PDB file of C-alpha atoms and ligand atoms in Angstrom:
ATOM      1  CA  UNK A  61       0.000   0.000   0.000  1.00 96.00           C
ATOM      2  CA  UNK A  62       0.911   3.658  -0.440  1.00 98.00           C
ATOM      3  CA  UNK A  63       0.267   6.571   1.453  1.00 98.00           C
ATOM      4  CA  UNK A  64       0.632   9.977   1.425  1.00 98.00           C
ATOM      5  CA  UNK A  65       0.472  11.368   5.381  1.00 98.00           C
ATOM      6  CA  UNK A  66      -0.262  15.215   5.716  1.00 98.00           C
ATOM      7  CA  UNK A  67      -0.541  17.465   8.903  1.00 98.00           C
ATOM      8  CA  UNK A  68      -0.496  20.714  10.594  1.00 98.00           C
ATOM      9  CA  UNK A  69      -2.553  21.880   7.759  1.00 98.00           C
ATOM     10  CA  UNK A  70      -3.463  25.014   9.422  1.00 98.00           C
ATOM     11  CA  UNK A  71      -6.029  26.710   7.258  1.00 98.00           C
ATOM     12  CA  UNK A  72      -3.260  27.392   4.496  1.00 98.00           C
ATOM     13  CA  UNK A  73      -5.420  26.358   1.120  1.00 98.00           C
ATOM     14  CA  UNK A  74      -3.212  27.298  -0.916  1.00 98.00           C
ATOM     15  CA  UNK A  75      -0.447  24.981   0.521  1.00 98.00           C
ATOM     16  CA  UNK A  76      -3.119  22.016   1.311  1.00 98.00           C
ATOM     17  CA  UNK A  77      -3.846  22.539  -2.728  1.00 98.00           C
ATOM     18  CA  UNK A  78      -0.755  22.238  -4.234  1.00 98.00           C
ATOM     19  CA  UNK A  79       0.219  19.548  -2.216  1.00 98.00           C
ATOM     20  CA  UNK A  80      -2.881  17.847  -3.542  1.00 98.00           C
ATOM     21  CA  UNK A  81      -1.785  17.950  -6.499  1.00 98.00           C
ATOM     22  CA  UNK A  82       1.320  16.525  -6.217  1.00 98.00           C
ATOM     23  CA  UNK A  83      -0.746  13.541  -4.530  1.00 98.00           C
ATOM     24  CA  UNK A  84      -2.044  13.021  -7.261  1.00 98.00           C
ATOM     25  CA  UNK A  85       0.220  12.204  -9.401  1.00 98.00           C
ATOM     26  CA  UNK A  86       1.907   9.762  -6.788  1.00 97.00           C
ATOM     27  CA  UNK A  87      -0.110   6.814  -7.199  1.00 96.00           C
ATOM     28  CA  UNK A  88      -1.204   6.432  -3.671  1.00 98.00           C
ATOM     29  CA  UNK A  89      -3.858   4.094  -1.978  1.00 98.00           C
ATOM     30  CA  UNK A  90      -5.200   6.130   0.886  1.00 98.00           C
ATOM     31  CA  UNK A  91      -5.206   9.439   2.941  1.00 98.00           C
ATOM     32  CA  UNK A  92      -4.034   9.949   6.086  1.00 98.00           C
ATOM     33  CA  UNK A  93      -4.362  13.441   8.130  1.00 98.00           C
ATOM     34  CA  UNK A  94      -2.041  13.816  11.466  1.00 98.00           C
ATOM     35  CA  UNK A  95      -4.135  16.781  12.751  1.00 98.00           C
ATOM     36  CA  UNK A  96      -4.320  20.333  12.939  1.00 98.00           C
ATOM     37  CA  UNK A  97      -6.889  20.687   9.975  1.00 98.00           C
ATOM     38  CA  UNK A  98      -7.482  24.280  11.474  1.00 98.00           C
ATOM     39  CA  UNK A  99      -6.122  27.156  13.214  1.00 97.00           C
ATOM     40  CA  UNK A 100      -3.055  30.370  12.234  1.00 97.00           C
ATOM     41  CA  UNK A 101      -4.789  30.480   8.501  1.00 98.00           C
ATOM     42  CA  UNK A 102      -7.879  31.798   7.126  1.00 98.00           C
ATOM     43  CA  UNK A 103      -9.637  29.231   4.956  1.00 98.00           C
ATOM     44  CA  UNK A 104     -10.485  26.659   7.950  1.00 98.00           C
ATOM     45  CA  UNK A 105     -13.669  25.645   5.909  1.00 98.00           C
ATOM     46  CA  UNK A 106     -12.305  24.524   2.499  1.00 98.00           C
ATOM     47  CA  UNK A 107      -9.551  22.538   4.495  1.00 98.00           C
ATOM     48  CA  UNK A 108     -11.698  20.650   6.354  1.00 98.00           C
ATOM     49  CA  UNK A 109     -13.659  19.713   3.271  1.00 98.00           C
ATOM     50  CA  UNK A 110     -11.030  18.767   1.359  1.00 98.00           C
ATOM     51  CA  UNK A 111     -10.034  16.181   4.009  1.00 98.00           C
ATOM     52  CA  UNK A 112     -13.557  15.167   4.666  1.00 98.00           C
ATOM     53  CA  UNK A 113     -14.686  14.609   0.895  1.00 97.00           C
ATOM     54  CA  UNK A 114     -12.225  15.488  -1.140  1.00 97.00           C
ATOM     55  CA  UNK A 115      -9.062  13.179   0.099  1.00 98.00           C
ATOM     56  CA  UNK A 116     -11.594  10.848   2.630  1.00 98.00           C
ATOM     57  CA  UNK A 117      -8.701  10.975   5.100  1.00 98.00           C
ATOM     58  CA  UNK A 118      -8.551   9.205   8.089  1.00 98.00           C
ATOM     59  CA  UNK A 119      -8.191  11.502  10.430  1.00 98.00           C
ATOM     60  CA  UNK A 120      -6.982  12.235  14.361  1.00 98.00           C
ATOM     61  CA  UNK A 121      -7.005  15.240  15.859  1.00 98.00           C
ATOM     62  CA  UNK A 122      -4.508  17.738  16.929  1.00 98.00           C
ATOM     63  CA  UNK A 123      -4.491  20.534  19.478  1.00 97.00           C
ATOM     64  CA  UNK A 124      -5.359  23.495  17.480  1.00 97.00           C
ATOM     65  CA  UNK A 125      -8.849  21.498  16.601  1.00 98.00           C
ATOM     66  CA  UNK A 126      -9.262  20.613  19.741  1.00 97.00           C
ATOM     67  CA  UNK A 127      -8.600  24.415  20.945  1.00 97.00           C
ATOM     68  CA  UNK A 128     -11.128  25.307  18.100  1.00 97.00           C
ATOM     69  CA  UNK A 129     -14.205  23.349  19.885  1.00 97.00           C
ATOM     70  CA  UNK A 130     -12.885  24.147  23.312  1.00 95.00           C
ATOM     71  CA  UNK A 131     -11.698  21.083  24.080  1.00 95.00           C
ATOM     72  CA  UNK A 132      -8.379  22.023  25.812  1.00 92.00           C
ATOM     73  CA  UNK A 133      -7.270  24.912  27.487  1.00 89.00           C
ATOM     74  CA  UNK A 134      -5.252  27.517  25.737  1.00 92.00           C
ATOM     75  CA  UNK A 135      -3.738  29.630  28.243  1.00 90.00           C
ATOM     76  CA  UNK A 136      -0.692  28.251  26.928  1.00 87.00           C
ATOM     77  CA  UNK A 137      -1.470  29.081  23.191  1.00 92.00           C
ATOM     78  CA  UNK A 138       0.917  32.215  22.518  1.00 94.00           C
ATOM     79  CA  UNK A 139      -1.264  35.799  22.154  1.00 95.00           C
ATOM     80  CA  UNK A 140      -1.406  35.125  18.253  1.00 95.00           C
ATOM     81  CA  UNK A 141      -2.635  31.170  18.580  1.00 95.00           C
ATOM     82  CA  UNK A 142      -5.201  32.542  20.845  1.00 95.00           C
ATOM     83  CA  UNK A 143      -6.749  34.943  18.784  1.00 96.00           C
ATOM     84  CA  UNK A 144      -6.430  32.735  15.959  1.00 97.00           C
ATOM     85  CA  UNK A 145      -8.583  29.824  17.761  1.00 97.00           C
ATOM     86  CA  UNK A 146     -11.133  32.576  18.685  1.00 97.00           C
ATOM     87  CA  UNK A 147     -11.707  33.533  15.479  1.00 98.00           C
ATOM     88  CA  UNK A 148     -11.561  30.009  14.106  1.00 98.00           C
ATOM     89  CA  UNK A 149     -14.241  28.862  16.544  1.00 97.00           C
ATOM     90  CA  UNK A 150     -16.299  31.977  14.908  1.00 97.00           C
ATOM     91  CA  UNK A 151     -16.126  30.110  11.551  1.00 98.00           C
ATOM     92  CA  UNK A 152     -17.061  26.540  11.611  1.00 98.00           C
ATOM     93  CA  UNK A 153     -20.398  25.419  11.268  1.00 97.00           C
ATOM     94  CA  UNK A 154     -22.120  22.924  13.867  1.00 97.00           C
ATOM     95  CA  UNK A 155     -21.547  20.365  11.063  1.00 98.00           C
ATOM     96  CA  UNK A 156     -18.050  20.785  11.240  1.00 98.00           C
ATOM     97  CA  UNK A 157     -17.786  21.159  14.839  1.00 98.00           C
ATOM     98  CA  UNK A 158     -19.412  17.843  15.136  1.00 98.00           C
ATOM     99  CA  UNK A 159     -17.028  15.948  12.368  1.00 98.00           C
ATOM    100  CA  UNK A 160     -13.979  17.483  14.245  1.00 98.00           C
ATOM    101  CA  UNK A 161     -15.028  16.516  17.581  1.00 98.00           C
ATOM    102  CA  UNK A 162     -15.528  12.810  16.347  1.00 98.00           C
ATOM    103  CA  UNK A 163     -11.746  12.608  15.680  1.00 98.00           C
ATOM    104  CA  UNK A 164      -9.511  10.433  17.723  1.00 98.00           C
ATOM    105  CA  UNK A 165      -6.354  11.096  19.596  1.00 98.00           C
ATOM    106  CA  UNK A 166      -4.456   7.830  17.882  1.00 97.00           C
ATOM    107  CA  UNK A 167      -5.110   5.455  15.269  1.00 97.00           C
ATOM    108  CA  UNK A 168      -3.518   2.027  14.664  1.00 96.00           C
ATOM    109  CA  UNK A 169      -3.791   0.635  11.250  1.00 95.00           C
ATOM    110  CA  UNK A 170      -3.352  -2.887  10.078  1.00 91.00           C
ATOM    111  CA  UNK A 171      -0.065  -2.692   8.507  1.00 89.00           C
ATOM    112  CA  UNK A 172       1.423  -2.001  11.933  1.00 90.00           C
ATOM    113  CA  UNK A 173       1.844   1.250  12.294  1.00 96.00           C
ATOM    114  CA  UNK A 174       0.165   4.133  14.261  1.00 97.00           C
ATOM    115  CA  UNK A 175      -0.778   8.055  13.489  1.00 98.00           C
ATOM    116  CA  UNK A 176      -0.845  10.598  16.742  1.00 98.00           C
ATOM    117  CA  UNK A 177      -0.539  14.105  16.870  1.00 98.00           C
ATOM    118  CA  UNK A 178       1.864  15.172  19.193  1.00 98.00           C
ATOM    119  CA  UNK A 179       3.258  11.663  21.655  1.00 97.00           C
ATOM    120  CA  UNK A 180       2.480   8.348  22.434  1.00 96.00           C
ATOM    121  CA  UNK A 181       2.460   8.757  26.274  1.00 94.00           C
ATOM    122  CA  UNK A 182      -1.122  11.190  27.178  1.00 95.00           C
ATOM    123  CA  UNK A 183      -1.519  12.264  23.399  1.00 96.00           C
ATOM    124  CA  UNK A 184      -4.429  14.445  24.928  1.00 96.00           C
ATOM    125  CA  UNK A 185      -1.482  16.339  26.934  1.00 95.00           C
ATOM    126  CA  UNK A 186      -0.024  17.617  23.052  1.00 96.00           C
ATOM    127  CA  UNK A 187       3.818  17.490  24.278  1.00 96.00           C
ATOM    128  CA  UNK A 188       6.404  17.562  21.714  1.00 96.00           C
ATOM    129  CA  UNK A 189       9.199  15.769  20.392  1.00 96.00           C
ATOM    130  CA  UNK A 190      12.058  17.582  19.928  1.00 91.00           C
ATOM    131  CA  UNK A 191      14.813  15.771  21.985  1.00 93.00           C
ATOM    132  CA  UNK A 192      15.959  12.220  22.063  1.00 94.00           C
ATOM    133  CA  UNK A 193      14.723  11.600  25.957  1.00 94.00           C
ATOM    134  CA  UNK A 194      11.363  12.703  24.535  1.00 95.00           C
ATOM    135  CA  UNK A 195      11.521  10.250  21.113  1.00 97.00           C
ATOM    136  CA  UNK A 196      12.372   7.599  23.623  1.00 96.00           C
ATOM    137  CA  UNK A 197       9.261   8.103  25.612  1.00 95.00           C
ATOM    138  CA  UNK A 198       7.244   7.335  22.645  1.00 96.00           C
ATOM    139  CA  UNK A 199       9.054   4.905  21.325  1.00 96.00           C
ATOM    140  CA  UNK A 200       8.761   3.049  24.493  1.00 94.00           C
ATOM    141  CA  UNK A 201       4.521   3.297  23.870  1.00 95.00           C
ATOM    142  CA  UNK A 202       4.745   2.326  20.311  1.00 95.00           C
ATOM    143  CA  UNK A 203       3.393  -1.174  20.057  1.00 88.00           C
ATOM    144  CA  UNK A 204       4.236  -1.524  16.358  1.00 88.00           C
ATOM    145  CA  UNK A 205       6.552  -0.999  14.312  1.00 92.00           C
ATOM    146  CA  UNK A 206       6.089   2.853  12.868  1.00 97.00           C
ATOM    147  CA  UNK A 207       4.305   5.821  14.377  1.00 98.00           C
ATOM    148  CA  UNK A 208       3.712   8.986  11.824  1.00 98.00           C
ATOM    149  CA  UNK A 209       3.316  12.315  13.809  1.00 98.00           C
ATOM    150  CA  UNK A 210       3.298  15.948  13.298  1.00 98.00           C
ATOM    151  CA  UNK A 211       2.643  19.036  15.568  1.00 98.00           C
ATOM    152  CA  UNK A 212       6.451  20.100  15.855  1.00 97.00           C
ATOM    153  CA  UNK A 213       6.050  21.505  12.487  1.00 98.00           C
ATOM    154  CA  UNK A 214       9.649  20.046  11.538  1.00 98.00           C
ATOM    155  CA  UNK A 215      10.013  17.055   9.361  1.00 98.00           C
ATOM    156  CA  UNK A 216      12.504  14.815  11.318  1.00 98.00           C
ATOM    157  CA  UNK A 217      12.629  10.876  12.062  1.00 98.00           C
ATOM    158  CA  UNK A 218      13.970   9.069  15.289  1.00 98.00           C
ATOM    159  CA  UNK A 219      14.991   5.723  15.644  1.00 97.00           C
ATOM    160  CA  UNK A 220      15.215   2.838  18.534  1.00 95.00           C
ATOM    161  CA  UNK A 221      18.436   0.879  17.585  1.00 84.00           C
ATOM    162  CA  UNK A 222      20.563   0.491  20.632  1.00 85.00           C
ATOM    163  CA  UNK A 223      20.634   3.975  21.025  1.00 91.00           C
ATOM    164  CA  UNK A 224      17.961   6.495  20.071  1.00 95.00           C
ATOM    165  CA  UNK A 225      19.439   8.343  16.443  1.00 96.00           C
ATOM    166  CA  UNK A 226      17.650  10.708  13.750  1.00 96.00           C
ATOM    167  CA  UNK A 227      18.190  11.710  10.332  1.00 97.00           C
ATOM    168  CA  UNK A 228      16.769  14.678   8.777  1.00 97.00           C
ATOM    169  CA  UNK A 229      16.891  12.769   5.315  1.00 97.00           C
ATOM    170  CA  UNK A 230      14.269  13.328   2.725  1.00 98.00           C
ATOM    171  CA  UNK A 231      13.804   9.440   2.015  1.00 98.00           C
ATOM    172  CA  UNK A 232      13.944   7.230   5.014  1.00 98.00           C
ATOM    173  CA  UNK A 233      14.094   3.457   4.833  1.00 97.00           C
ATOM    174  CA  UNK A 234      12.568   1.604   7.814  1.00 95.00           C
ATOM    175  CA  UNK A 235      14.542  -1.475   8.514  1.00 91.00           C
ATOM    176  CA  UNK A 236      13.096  -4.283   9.837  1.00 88.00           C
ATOM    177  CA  UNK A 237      13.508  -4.324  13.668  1.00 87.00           C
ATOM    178  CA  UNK A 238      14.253  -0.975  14.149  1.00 93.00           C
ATOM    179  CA  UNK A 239      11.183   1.206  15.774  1.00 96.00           C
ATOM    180  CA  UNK A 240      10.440   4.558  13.949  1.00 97.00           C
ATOM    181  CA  UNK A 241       9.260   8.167  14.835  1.00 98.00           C
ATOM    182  CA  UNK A 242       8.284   9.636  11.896  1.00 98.00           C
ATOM    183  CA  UNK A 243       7.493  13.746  11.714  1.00 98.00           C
ATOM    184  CA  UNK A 244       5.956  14.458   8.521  1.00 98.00           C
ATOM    185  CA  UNK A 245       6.461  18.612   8.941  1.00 98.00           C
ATOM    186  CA  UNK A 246       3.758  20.852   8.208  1.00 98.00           C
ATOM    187  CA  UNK A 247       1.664  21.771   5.036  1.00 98.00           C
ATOM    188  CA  UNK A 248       0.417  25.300   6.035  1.00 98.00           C
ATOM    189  CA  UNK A 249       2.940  26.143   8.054  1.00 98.00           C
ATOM    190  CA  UNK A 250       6.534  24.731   8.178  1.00 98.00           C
ATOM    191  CA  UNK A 251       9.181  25.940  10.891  1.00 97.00           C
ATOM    192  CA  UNK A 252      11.901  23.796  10.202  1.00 97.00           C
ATOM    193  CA  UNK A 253      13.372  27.056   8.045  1.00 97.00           C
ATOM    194  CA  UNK A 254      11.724  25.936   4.787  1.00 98.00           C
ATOM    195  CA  UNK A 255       8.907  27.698   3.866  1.00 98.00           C
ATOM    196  CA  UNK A 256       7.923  24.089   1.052  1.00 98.00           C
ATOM    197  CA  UNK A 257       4.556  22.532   2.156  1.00 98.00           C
ATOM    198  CA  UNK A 258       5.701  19.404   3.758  1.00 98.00           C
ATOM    199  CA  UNK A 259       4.216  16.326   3.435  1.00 98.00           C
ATOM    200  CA  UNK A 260       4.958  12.168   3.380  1.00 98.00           C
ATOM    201  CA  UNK A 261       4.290   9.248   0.937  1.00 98.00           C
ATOM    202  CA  UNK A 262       4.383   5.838   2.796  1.00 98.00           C
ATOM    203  CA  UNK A 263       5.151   2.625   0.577  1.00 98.00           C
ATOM    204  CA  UNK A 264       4.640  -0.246   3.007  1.00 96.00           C
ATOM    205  CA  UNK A 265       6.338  -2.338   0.490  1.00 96.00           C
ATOM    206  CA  UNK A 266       9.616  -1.069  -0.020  1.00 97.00           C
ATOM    207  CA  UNK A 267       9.769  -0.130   3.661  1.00 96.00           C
ATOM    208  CA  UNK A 268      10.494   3.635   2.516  1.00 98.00           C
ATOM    209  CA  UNK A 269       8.939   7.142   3.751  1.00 98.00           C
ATOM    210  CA  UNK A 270      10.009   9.377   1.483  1.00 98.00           C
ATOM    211  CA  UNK A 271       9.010  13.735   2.321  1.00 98.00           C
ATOM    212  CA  UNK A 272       7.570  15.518  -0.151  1.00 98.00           C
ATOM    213  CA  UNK A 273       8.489  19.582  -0.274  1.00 98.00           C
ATOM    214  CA  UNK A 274       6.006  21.166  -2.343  1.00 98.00           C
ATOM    215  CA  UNK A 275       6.013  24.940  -3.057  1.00 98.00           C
ATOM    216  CA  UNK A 276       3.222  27.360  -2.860  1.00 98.00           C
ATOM    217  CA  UNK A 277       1.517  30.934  -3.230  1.00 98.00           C
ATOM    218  CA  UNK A 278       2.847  31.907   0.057  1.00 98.00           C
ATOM    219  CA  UNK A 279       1.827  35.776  -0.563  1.00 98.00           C
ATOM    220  CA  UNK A 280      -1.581  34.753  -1.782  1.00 98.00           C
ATOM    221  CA  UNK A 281      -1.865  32.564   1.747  1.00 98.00           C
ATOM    222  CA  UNK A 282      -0.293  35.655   3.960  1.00 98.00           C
ATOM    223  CA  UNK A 283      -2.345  38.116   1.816  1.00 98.00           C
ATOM    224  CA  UNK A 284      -5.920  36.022   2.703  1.00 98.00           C
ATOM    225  CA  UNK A 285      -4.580  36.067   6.964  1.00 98.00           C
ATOM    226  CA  UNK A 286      -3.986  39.841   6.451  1.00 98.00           C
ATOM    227  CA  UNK A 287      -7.769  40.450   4.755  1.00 98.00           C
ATOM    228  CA  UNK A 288      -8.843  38.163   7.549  1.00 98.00           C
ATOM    229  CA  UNK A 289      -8.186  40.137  10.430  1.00 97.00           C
ATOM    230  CA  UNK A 290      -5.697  37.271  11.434  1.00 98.00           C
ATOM    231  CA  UNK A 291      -2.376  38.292  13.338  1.00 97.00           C
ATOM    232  CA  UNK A 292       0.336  39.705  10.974  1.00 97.00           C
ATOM    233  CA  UNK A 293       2.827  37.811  11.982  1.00 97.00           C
ATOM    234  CA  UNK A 294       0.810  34.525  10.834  1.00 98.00           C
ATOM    235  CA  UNK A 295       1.313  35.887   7.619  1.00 98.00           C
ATOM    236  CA  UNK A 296       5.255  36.879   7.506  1.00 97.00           C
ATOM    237  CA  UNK A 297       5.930  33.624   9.387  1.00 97.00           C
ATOM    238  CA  UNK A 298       4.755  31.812   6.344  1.00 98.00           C
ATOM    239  CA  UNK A 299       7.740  33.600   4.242  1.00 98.00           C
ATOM    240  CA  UNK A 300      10.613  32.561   6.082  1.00 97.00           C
ATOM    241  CA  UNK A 301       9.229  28.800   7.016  1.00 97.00           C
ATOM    242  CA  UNK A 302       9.296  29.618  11.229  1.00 93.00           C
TER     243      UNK A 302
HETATM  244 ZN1   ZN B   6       0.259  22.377  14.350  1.00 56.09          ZN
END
C-alpha cells in the first residue's frame, strides 16, 4: 500500500492545494491526516472539506482542533494562537464542529503502524518531540513498528536501535527491527526554516517514507490572513518557514 500522510494543515489552502496535487500524481492508496486541519490560517472551511470529501482521510485530531471546539485549554497558546482559535471557533459550522469533535487522539492501522498528533504517552497532553529523551518516551509506547506524527512543524525521524538516532533525510528506509518516529512537517505552516509545504508518501512495500516539499503561493496565503483580520505575523511567518 501507499500513502501519502499530511498534517499541521493550518487553514493554508493554498499549501493544502498544491500539495494535492502533487498527490495526485503519486499513485497512492489512501489518505491519512495527522491533525491540525485548522487554526493560524484563514480558509479553515475549504480545508476541512477537502479532508472530509475530497481526500476521505482518516483523520486524528490535533491541538489546534481541539482548541477550536474548546476542548483544551489555551492559556498556553501564545497571544497570536489565541486569537487565531477565537476567530476560528467563529467560523465553523455545527456540522463541522461535530465531524472534528468525532476525531480520535491515535489510530492504529493494520499494517502495523500508528498516526498521533503530538506523543504516544497522554496524546491528549499535546507534548512535543524535539529531543531524544522525549523520542524515547514514545518509542517506548509504540506497540508496532512505525508511528507517523506531526505538531512540531519540523520534518525529522527518530529511531530505537541500541541507542535512540535521527536523520533529517528526505527518504527514510525503515529497517526491519528498528522502531520509527516519523514527523511528517507541516503543510500550512513549516518551521523547520523551509517555507515548502511538507508532506509524506508511505510505501509499506519497499519499507520507505520518502518527504515531499512542495512549493506554494505563500503571498496569496499571507495576503488572505492579512484580509482576515488574522495576526500579521501569521502571515510573515509563512515567508521565512518559522
Ligand atoms: Zn500544528
Amino acid at each position: 500500500m501507499r500513502y501519502a500522510i499530511i498534517s499541521d494543515l493550518h487553514s493554508n489552502l493554498d499549501a493544502l492545494e498544491r500539495v494535492i496535487e502533487d498527490i495526485k500524481k503519486q499513485k497512492v492508496d489512501r489518505h491519512l491526516c495527522l491533525g491540525d486541519i485548522i487554526g493560524y490560517g484563514a480558509q479553515p472551511n475549504e480545508c476541512i472539506r477537502l479532508v472530509r470529501e475530497e481526500l476521505k482521510c482518516l483523520t486524528i485530531a490535533g491541538n489546534h482542533d481541539w482548541a477550536a471546539l474548546g476542548k483544551t485549554n489555551i492559556d498556553y497558546f501564545n497571544a497570536y494562537a489565541k486569537e487565531a482559535t477565537l476567530w476560528t471557533r467563529e467560523q465553523l459550522s455545527e456540522d463541522e464542529v461535530k465531524y472534528i469533535d468525532s476525531l480520535p487522539l491515535i489510530e492504529h492501522l493494520p499494517e502495523d503502524f500508528t498516526l498521533v498528533h503530538g506523543t504516544l504517552y497522554n496524546p491528549e497532553l499535546f507534548d512535543y518531540i524535539q529531543t531524544s529523551y522525549d523520542a524515547y518516551l514514545s518509542l517506548q509506547a509504540l506497540d508496532g513498528r512505525v508511528c507517523f506524527l506531526g505538531h512540531s512543524h519540523v520534518p525529522i525521524t527518530f529511531f530505537q536501535g541500541e541507542m535512540i538516532s535521527y536523520t533529517l533525510s528526505q527518504e527514510i528506509s525503515l529497517e526491519v527491527g528498528v522502531k520509527a518516529l516519523v514527523n511528517v512537517g507541516s503543510v500550512g505552516q513549516p518551521r523547520d526554516d523551509n517555507p515548502k509545504a511538507s508532506y509524506a508518501i508511505y510505501d509499506t512495500d519497499k519499507r520507505k517514507v520518502w518527504i515531499r516539499r512542495i512549493e506554494y503561493d505563500i503571498e496569496s496565503a499571507g495576503k488572505k490572513i492579512r484580509d482576515a483580520g488574522l495576526p500579521e505575523v501569521l502571515a510573515e511567518r509563512l515567508k521565512y518557514g518559522r
